[in-house]
PDB file of C-alpha atoms in Angstrom:
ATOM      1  CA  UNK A 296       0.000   0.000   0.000  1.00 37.00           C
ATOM      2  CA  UNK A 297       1.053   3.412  -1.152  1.00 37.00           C
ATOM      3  CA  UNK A 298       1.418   5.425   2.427  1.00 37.00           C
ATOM      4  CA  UNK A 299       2.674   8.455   0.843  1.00 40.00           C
ATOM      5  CA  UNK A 300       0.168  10.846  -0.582  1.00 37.00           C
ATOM      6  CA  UNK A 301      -0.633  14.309  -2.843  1.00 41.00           C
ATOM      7  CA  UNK A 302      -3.613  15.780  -2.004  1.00 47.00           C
ATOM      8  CA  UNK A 303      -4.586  19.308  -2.946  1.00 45.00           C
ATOM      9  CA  UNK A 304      -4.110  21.736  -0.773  1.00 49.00           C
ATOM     10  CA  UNK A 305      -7.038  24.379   0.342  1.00 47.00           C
ATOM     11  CA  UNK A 306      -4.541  27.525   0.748  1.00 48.00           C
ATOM     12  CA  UNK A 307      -2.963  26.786  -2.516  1.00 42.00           C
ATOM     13  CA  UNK A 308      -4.612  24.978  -4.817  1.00 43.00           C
ATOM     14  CA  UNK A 309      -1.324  22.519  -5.369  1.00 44.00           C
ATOM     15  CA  UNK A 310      -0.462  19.480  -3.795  1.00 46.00           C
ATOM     16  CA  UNK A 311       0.760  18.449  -0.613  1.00 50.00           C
ATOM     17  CA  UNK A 312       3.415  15.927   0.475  1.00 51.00           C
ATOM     18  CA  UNK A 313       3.489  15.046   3.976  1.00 54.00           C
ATOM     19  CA  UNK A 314       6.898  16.709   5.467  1.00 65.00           C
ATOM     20  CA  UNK A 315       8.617  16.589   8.662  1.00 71.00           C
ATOM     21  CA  UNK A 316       6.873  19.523   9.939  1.00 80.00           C
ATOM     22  CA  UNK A 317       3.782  18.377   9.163  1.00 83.00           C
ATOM     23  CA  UNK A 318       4.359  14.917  10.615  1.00 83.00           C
ATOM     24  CA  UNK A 319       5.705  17.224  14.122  1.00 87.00           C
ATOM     25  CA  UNK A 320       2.479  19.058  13.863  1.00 89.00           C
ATOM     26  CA  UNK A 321       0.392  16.067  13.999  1.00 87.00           C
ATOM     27  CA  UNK A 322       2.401  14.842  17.018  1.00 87.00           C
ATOM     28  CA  UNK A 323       2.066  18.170  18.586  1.00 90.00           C
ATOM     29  CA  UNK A 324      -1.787  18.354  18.227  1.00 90.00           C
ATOM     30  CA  UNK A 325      -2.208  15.168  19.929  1.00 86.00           C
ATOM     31  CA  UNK A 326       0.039  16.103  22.673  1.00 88.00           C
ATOM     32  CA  UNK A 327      -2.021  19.293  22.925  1.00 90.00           C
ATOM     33  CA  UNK A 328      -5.732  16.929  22.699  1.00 87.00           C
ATOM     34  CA  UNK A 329      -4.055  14.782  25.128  1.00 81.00           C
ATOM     35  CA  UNK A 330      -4.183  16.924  28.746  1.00 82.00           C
ATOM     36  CA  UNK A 331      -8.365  17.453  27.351  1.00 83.00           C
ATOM     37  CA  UNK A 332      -9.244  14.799  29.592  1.00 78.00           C
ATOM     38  CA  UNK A 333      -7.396  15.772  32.621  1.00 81.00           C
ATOM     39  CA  UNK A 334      -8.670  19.415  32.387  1.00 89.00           C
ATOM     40  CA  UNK A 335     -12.593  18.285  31.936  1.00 87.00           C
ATOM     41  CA  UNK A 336     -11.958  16.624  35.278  1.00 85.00           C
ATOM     42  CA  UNK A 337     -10.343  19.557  36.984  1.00 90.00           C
ATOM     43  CA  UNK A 338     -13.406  21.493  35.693  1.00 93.00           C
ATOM     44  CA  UNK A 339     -16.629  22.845  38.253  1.00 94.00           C
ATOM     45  CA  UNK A 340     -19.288  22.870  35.422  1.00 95.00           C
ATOM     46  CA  UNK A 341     -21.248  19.463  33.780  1.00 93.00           C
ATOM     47  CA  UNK A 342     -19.121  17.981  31.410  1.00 91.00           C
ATOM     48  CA  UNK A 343     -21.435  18.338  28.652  1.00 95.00           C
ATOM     49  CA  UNK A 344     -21.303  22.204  29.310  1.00 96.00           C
ATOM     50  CA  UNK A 345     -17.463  22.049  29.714  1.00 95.00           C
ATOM     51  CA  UNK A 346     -17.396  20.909  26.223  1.00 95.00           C
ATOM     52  CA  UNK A 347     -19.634  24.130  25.113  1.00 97.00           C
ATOM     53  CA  UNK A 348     -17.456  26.255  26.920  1.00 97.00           C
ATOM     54  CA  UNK A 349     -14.680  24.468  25.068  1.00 96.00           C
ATOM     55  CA  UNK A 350     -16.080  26.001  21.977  1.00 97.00           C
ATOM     56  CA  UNK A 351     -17.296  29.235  22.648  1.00 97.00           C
ATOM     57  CA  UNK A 352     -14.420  30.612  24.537  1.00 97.00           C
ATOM     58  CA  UNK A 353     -11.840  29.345  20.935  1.00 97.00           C
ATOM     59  CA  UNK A 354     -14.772  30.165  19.003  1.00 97.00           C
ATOM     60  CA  UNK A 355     -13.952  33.708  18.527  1.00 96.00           C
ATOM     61  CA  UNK A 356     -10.216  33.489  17.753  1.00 96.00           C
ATOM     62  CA  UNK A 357     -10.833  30.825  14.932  1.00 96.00           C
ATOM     63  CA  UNK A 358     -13.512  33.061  13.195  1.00 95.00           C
ATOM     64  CA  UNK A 359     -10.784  34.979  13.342  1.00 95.00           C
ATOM     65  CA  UNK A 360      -7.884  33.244  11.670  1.00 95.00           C
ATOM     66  CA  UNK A 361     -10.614  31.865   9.064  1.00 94.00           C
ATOM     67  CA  UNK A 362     -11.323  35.481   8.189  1.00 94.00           C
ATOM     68  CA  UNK A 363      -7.606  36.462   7.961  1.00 92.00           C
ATOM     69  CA  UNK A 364      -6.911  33.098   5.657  1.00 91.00           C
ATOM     70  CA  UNK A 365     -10.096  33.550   3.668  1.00 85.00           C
ATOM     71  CA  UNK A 366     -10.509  37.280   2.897  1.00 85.00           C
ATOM     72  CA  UNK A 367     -13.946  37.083   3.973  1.00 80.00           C
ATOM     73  CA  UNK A 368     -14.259  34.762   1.135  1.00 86.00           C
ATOM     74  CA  UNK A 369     -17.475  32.418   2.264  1.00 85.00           C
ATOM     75  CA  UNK A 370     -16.533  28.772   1.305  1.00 88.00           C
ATOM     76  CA  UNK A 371     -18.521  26.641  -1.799  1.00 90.00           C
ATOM     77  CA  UNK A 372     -21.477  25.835   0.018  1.00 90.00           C
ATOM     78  CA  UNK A 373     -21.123  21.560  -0.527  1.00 92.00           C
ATOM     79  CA  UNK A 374     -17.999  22.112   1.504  1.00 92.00           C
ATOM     80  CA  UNK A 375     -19.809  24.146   4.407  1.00 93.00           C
ATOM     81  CA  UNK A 376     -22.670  21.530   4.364  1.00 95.00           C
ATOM     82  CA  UNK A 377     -19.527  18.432   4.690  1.00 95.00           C
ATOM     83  CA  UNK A 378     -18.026  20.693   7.662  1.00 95.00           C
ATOM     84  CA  UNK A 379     -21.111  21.402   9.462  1.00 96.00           C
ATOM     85  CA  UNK A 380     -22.000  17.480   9.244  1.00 96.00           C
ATOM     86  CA  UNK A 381     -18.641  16.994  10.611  1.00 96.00           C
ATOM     87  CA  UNK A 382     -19.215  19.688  13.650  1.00 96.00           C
ATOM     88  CA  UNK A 383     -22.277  17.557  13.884  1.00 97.00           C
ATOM     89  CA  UNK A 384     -20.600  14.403  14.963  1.00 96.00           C
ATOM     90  CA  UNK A 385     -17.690  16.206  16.874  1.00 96.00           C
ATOM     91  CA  UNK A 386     -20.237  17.676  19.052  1.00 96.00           C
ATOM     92  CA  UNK A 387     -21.674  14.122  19.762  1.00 96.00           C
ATOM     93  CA  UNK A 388     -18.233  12.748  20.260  1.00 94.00           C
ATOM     94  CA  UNK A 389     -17.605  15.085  22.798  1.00 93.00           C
ATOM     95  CA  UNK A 390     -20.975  14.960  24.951  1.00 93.00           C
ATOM     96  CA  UNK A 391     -20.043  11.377  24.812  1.00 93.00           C
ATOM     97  CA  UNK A 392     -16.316  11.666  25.988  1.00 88.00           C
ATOM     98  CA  UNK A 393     -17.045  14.164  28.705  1.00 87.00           C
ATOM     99  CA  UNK A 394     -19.477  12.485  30.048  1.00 89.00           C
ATOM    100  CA  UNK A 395     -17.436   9.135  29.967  1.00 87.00           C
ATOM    101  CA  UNK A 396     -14.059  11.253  31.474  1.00 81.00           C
ATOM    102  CA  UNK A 397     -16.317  11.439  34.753  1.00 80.00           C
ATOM    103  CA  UNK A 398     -16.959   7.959  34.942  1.00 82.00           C
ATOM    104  CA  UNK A 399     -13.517   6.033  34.680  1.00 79.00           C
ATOM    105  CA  UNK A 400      -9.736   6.785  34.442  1.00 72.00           C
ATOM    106  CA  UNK A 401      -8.111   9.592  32.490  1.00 67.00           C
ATOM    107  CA  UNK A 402      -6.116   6.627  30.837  1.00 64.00           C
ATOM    108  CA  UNK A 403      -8.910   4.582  30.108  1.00 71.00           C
ATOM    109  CA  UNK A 404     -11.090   7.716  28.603  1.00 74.00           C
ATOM    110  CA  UNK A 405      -8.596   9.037  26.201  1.00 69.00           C
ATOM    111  CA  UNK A 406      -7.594   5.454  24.877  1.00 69.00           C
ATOM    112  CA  UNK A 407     -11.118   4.633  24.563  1.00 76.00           C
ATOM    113  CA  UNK A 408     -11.639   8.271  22.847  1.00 77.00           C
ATOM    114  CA  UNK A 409      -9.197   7.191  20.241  1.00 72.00           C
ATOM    115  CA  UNK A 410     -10.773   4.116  19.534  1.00 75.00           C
ATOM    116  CA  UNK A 411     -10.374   5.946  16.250  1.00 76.00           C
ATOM    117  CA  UNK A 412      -7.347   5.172  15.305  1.00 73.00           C
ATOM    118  CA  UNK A 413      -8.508   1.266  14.671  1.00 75.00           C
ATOM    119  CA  UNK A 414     -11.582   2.486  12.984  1.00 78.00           C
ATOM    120  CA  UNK A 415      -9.163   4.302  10.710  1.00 80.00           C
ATOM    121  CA  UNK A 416      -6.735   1.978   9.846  1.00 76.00           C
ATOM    122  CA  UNK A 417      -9.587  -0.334   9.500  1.00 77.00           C
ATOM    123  CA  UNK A 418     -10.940   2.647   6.954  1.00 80.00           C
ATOM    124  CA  UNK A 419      -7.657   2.484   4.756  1.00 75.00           C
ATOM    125  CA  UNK A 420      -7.572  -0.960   4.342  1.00 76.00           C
ATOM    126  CA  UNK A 421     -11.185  -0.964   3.115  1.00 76.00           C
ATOM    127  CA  UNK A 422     -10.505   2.424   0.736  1.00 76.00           C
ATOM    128  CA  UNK A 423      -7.167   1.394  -0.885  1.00 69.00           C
ATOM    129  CA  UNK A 424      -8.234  -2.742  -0.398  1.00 69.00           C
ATOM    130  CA  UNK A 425      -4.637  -3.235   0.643  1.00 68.00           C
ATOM    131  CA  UNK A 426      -3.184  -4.284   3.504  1.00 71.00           C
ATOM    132  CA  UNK A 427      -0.677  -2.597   5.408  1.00 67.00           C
ATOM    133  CA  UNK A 428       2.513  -4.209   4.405  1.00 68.00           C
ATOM    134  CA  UNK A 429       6.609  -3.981   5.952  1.00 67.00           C
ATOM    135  CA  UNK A 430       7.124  -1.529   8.758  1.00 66.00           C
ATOM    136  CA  UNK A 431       3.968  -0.420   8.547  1.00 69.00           C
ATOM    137  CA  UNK A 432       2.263  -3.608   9.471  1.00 73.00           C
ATOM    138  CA  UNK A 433       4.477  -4.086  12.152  1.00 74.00           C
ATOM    139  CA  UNK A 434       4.268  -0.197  13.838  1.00 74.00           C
ATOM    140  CA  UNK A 435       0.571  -1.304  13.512  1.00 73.00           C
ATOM    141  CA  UNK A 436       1.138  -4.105  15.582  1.00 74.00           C
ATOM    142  CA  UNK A 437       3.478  -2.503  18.063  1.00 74.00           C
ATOM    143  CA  UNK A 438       0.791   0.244  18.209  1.00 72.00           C
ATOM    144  CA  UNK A 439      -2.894  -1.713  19.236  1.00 70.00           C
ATOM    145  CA  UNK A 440      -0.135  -3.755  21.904  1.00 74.00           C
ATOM    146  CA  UNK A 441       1.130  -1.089  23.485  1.00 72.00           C
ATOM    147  CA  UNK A 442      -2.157   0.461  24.023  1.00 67.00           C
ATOM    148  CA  UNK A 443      -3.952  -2.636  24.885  1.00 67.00           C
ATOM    149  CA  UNK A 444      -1.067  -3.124  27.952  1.00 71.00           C
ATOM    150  CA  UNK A 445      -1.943   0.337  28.929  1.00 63.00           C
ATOM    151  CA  UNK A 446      -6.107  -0.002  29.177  1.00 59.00           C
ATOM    152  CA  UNK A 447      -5.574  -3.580  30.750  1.00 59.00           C
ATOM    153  CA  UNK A 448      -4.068  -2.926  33.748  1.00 55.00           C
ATOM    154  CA  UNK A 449      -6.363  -0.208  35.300  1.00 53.00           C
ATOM    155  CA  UNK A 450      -9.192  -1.918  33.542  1.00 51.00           C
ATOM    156  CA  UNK A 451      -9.360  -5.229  35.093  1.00 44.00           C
ATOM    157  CA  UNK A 452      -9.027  -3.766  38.458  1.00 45.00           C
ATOM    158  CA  UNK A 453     -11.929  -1.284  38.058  1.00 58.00           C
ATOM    159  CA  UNK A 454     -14.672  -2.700  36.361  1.00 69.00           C
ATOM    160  CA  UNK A 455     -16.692  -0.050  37.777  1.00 74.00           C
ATOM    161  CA  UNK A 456     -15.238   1.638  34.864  1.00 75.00           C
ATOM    162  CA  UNK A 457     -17.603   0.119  32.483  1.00 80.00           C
ATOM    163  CA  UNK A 458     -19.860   3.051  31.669  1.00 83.00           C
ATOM    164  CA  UNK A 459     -17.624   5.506  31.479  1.00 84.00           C
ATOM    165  CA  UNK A 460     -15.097   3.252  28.871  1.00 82.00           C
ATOM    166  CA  UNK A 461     -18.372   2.719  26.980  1.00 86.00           C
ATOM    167  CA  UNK A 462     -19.279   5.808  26.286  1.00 90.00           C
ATOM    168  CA  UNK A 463     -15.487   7.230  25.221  1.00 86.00           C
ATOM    169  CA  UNK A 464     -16.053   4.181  23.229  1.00 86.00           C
ATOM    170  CA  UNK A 465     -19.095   5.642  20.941  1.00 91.00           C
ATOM    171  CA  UNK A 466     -16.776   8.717  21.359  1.00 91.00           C
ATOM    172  CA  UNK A 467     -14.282   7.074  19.349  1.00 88.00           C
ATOM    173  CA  UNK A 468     -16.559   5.551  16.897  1.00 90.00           C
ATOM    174  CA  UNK A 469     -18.531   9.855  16.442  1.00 94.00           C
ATOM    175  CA  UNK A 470     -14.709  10.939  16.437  1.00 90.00           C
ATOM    176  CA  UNK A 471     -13.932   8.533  13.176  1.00 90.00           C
ATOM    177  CA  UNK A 472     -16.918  10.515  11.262  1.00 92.00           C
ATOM    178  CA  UNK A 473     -15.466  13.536  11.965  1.00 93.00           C
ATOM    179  CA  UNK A 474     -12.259  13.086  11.092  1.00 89.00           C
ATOM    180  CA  UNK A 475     -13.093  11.441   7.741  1.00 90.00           C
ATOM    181  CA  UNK A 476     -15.388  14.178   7.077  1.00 93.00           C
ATOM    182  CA  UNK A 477     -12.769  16.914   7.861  1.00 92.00           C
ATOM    183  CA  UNK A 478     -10.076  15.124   5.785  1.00 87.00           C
ATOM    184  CA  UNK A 479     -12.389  15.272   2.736  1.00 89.00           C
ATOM    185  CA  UNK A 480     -13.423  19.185   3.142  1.00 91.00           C
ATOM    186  CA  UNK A 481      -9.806  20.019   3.304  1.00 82.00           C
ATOM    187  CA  UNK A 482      -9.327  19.292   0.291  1.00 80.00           C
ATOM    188  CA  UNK A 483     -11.101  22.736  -0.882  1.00 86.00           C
ATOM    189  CA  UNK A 484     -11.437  24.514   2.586  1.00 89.00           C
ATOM    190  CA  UNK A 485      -8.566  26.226   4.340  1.00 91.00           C
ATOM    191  CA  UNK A 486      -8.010  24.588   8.185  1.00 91.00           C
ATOM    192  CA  UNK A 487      -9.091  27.385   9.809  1.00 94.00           C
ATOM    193  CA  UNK A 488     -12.355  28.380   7.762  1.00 94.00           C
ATOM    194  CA  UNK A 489     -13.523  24.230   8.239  1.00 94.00           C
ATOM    195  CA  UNK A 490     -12.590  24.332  12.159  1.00 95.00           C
ATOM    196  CA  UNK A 491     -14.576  27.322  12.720  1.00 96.00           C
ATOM    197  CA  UNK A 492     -18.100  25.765  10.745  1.00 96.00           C
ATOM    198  CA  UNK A 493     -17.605  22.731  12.262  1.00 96.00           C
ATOM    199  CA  UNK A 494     -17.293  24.636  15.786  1.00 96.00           C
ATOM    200  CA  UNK A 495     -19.868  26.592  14.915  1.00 96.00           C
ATOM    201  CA  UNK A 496     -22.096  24.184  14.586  1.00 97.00           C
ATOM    202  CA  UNK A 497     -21.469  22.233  17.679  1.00 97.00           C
ATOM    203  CA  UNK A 498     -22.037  25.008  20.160  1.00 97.00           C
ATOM    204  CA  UNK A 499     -26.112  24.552  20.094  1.00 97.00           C
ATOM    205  CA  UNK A 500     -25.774  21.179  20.446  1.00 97.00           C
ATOM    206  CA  UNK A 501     -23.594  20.908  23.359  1.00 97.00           C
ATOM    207  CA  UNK A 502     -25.585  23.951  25.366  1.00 97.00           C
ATOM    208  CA  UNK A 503     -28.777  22.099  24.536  1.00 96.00           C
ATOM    209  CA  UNK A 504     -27.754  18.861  25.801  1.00 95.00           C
ATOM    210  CA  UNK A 505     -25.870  19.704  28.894  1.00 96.00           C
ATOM    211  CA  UNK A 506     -29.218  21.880  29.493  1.00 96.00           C
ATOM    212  CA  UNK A 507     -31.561  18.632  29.071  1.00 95.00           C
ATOM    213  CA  UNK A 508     -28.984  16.940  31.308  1.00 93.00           C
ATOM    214  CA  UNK A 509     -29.870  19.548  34.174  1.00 94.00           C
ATOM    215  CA  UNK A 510     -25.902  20.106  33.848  1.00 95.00           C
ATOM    216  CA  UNK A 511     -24.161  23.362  35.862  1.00 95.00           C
ATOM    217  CA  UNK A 512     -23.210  25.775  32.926  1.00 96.00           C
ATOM    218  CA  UNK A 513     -21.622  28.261  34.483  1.00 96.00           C
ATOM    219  CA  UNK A 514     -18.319  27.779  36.331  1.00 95.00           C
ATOM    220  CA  UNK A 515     -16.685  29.963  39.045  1.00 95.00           C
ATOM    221  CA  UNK A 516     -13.606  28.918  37.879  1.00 95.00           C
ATOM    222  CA  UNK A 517     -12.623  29.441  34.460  1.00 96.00           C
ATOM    223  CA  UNK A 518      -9.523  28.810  34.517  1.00 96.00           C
ATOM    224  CA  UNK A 519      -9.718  24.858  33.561  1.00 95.00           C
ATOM    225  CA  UNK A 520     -11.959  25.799  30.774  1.00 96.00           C
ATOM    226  CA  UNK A 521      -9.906  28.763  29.212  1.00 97.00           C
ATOM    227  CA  UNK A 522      -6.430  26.212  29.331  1.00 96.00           C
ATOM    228  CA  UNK A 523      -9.112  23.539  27.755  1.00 95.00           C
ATOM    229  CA  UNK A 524     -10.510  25.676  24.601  1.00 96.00           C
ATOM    230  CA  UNK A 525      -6.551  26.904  24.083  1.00 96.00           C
ATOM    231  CA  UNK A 526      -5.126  23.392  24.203  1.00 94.00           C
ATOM    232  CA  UNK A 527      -7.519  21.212  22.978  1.00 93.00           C
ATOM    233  CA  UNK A 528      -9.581  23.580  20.104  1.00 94.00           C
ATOM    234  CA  UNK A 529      -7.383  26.296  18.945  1.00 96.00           C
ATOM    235  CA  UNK A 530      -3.954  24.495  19.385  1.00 95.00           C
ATOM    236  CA  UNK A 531      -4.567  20.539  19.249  1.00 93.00           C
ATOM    237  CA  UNK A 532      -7.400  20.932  16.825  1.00 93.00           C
ATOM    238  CA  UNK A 533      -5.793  23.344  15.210  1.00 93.00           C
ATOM    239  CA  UNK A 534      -2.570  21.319  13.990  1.00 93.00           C
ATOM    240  CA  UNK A 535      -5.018  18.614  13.403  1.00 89.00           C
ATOM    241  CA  UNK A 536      -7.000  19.886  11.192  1.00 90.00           C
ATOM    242  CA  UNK A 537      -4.019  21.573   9.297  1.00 90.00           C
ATOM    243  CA  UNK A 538      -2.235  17.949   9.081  1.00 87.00           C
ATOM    244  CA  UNK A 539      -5.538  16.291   7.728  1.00 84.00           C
ATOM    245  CA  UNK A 540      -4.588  16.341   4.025  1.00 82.00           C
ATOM    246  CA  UNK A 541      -0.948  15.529   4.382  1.00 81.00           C
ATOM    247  CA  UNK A 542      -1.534  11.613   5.635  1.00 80.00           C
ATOM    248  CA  UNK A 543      -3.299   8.889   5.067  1.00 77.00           C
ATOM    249  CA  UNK A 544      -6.074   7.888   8.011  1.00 76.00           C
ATOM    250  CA  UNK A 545      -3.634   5.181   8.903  1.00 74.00           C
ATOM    251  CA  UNK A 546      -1.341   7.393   9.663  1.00 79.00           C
ATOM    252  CA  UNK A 547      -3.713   9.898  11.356  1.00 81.00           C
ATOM    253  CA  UNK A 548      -4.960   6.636  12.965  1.00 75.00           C
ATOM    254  CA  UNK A 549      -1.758   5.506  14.611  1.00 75.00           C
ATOM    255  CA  UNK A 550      -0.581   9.092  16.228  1.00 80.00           C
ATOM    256  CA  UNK A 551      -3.993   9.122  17.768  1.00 78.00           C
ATOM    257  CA  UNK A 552      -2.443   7.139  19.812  1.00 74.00           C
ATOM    258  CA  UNK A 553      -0.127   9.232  21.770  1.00 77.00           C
ATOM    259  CA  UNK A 554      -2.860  10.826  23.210  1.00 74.00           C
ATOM    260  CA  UNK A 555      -3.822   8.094  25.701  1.00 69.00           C
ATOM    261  CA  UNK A 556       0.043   7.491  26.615  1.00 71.00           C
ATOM    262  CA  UNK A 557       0.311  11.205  27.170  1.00 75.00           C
ATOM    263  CA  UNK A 558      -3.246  10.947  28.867  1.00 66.00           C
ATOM    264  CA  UNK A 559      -1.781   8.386  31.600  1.00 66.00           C
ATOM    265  CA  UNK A 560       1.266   9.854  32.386  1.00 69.00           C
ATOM    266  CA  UNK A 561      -1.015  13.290  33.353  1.00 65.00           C
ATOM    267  CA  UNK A 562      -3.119  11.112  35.768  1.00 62.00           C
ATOM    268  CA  UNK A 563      -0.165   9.339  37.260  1.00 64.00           C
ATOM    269  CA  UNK A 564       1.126  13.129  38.024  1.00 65.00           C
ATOM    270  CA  UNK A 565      -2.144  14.766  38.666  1.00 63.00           C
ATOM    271  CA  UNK A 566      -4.721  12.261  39.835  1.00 59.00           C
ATOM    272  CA  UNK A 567      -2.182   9.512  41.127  1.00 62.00           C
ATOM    273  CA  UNK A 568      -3.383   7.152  38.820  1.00 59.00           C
ATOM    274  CA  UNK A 569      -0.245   4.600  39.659  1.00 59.00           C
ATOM    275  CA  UNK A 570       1.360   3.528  36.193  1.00 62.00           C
ATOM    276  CA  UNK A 571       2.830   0.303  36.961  1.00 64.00           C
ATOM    277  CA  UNK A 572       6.157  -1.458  34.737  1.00 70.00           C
ATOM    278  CA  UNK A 573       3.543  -2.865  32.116  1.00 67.00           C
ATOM    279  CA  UNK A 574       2.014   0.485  31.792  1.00 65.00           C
ATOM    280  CA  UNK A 575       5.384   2.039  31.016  1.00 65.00           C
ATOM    281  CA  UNK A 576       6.190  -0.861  28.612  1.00 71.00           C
ATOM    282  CA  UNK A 577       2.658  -0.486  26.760  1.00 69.00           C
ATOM    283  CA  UNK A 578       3.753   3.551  26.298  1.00 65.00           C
ATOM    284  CA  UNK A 579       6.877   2.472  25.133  1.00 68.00           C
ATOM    285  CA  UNK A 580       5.421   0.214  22.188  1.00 70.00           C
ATOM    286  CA  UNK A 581       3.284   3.539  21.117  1.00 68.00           C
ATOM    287  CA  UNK A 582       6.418   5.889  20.722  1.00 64.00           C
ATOM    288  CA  UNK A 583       7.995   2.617  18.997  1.00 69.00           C
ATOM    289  CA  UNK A 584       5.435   2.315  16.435  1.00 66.00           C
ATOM    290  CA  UNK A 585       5.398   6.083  15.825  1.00 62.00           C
ATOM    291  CA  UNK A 586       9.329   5.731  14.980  1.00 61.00           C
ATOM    292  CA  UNK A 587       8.248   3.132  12.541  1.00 59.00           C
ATOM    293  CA  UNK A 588       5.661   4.426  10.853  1.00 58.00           C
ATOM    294  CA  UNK A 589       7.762   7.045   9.174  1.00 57.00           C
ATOM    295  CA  UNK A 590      10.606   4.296   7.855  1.00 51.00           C
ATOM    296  CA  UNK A 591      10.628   3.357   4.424  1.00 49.00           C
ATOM    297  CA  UNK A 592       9.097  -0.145   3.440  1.00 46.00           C
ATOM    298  CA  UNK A 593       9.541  -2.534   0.608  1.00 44.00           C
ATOM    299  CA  UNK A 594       5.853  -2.311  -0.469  1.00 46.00           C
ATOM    300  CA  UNK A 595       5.079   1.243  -0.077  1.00 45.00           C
ATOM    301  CA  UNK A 596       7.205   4.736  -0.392  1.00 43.00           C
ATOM    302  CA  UNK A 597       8.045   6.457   2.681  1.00 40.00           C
ATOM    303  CA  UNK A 598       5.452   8.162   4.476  1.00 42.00           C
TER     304      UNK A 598
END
């Protein structure tokens, strides 16, 4: 399977070979998605409504950048209706991750949340009809076992957890829409222009359901919530949604990964969440198979 790819580029109009930078920036938005859990925890509103606030406080900067990159220009109106579907499910994806963050570990949520990455690589392979092939096959495998030793151990301890992994589990699944939907309106819509519809778009949804949910809108302390729309939305989404049209969704896929690694290490440090020798191992194998991914195979150019 060919794992490097053109695609056109929004800004331009030319195409777009994934480079170092843009691999880095796809790291770095993960990192940045990663700590999302952690500060929806540390938040005093419902979780549903810490997801609104989420988007309303970064609403206003990316209208801004999206004005700046489009010169007011409003986008062809198929692409607005793909990145409005896509706010659509991102706003589902997140009532359904917040409200699972509550109800288990910070480890457990995010790798649950990025069920995604399976669905993904599970979306190439039925696109291209390929399978993955050399070093990608094997950062593949390296990937799902890393992350599998770090949901076991905390999960088979705590299966009080249950709920909460099920429902960052339909997060993951909402999460896949989105990002397929946002790879394929990139392809005419500048990052910043598609963030800010599909943003748009999500903030009635999110108010209305943490409203039927009887949720507490309004915090006292904002402070969790401004750190959460600057990390998560403007900066993690933001080099996301840049990155889209540079890699393939098993590539996206696989550095979705970081996030729960990055996710447990937070609630070792901030919630003690213990991270035991297998844990450490199972982080390991992610950073492994993010080395790999990027080498050059015998089937397929490098990525």
């Amino acid at each position: 399977m060919a794992a490097k790819i053109e695609r056109l580029d929004a800004e331009t109009g030319k195409g777009v070979t994934p480079t170092r930078w843009a691999f880095l920036a796809l790291l770095g938005g993960n990192i940045a998605l990663s700590i999302g859990a952690m500060l929806v925890r540390l938040a005093d509103t419902g979780p549903t409504a810490s997801a609104f606030w989420r988007m309303t406080l970064a609403l206003p900067f990316l209208l801004a950048f999206a004005w700046r990159e489009s010169g007011g220009r409003l986008p062809p109106r198929p692409a607005v209706g793909i990145a409005a579907a896509a706010g659509v499910f991102f706003a589902l994806d997140l009532a359904a991750w917040h409200l699972g963050i509550l109800q288990t570990k910070v480890a457990n949520a995010t790798l649950f949340g990025n069920s995604a990455s399976l669905l993904l690589v599970i979306w190439t392979i039925v696109v291209t009809r390929a399978w993955p092939r050399g070093w990608q096959a094997l950062a593949i495998l390296l990937a799902f076992a890393g992350s599998a030793l770090l949901m076991g151990q905390s999960y088979e301890l705590s299966p009080a957890y249950l709920v909460g992994d099920l429902l960052s589990l339909l997060a993951g699944v909402l999460y896949t829409g989105y990002v397929i939907l946002m790879q394929r309106v990139r392809g005419t819509v500048a990052p910043w222009t598609a963030l800010s519809i599909a943003s748009f778009v999500c903030v009635p949804i999110l108010l209305g359901t943490a409203l039927a949910l009887g949720e507490r809108v309004m915090p006292h302390d904002w402070t969790p919530l401004i750190l959460l729309a600057l990390t998560s939305q403007i900066v993690g989404q933001g080099l996301m949604t840049w990155s889209l049209p540079r890699f393939s969704p098993l590539v996206i896929g696989l550095t979705l990964l970081v996030q729960p690694a990055i996710a447990a290490f937070a609630g070792w440090i901030v919630f003690d969440e213990l991270l035991g020798p297998v844990d450490i191992f199972g982080g390991m194998l992610v950073g492994a198979a993010l080395v790999l991914i990027r080498l050059p195979s015998r089937a397929a150019r490098p990525i």
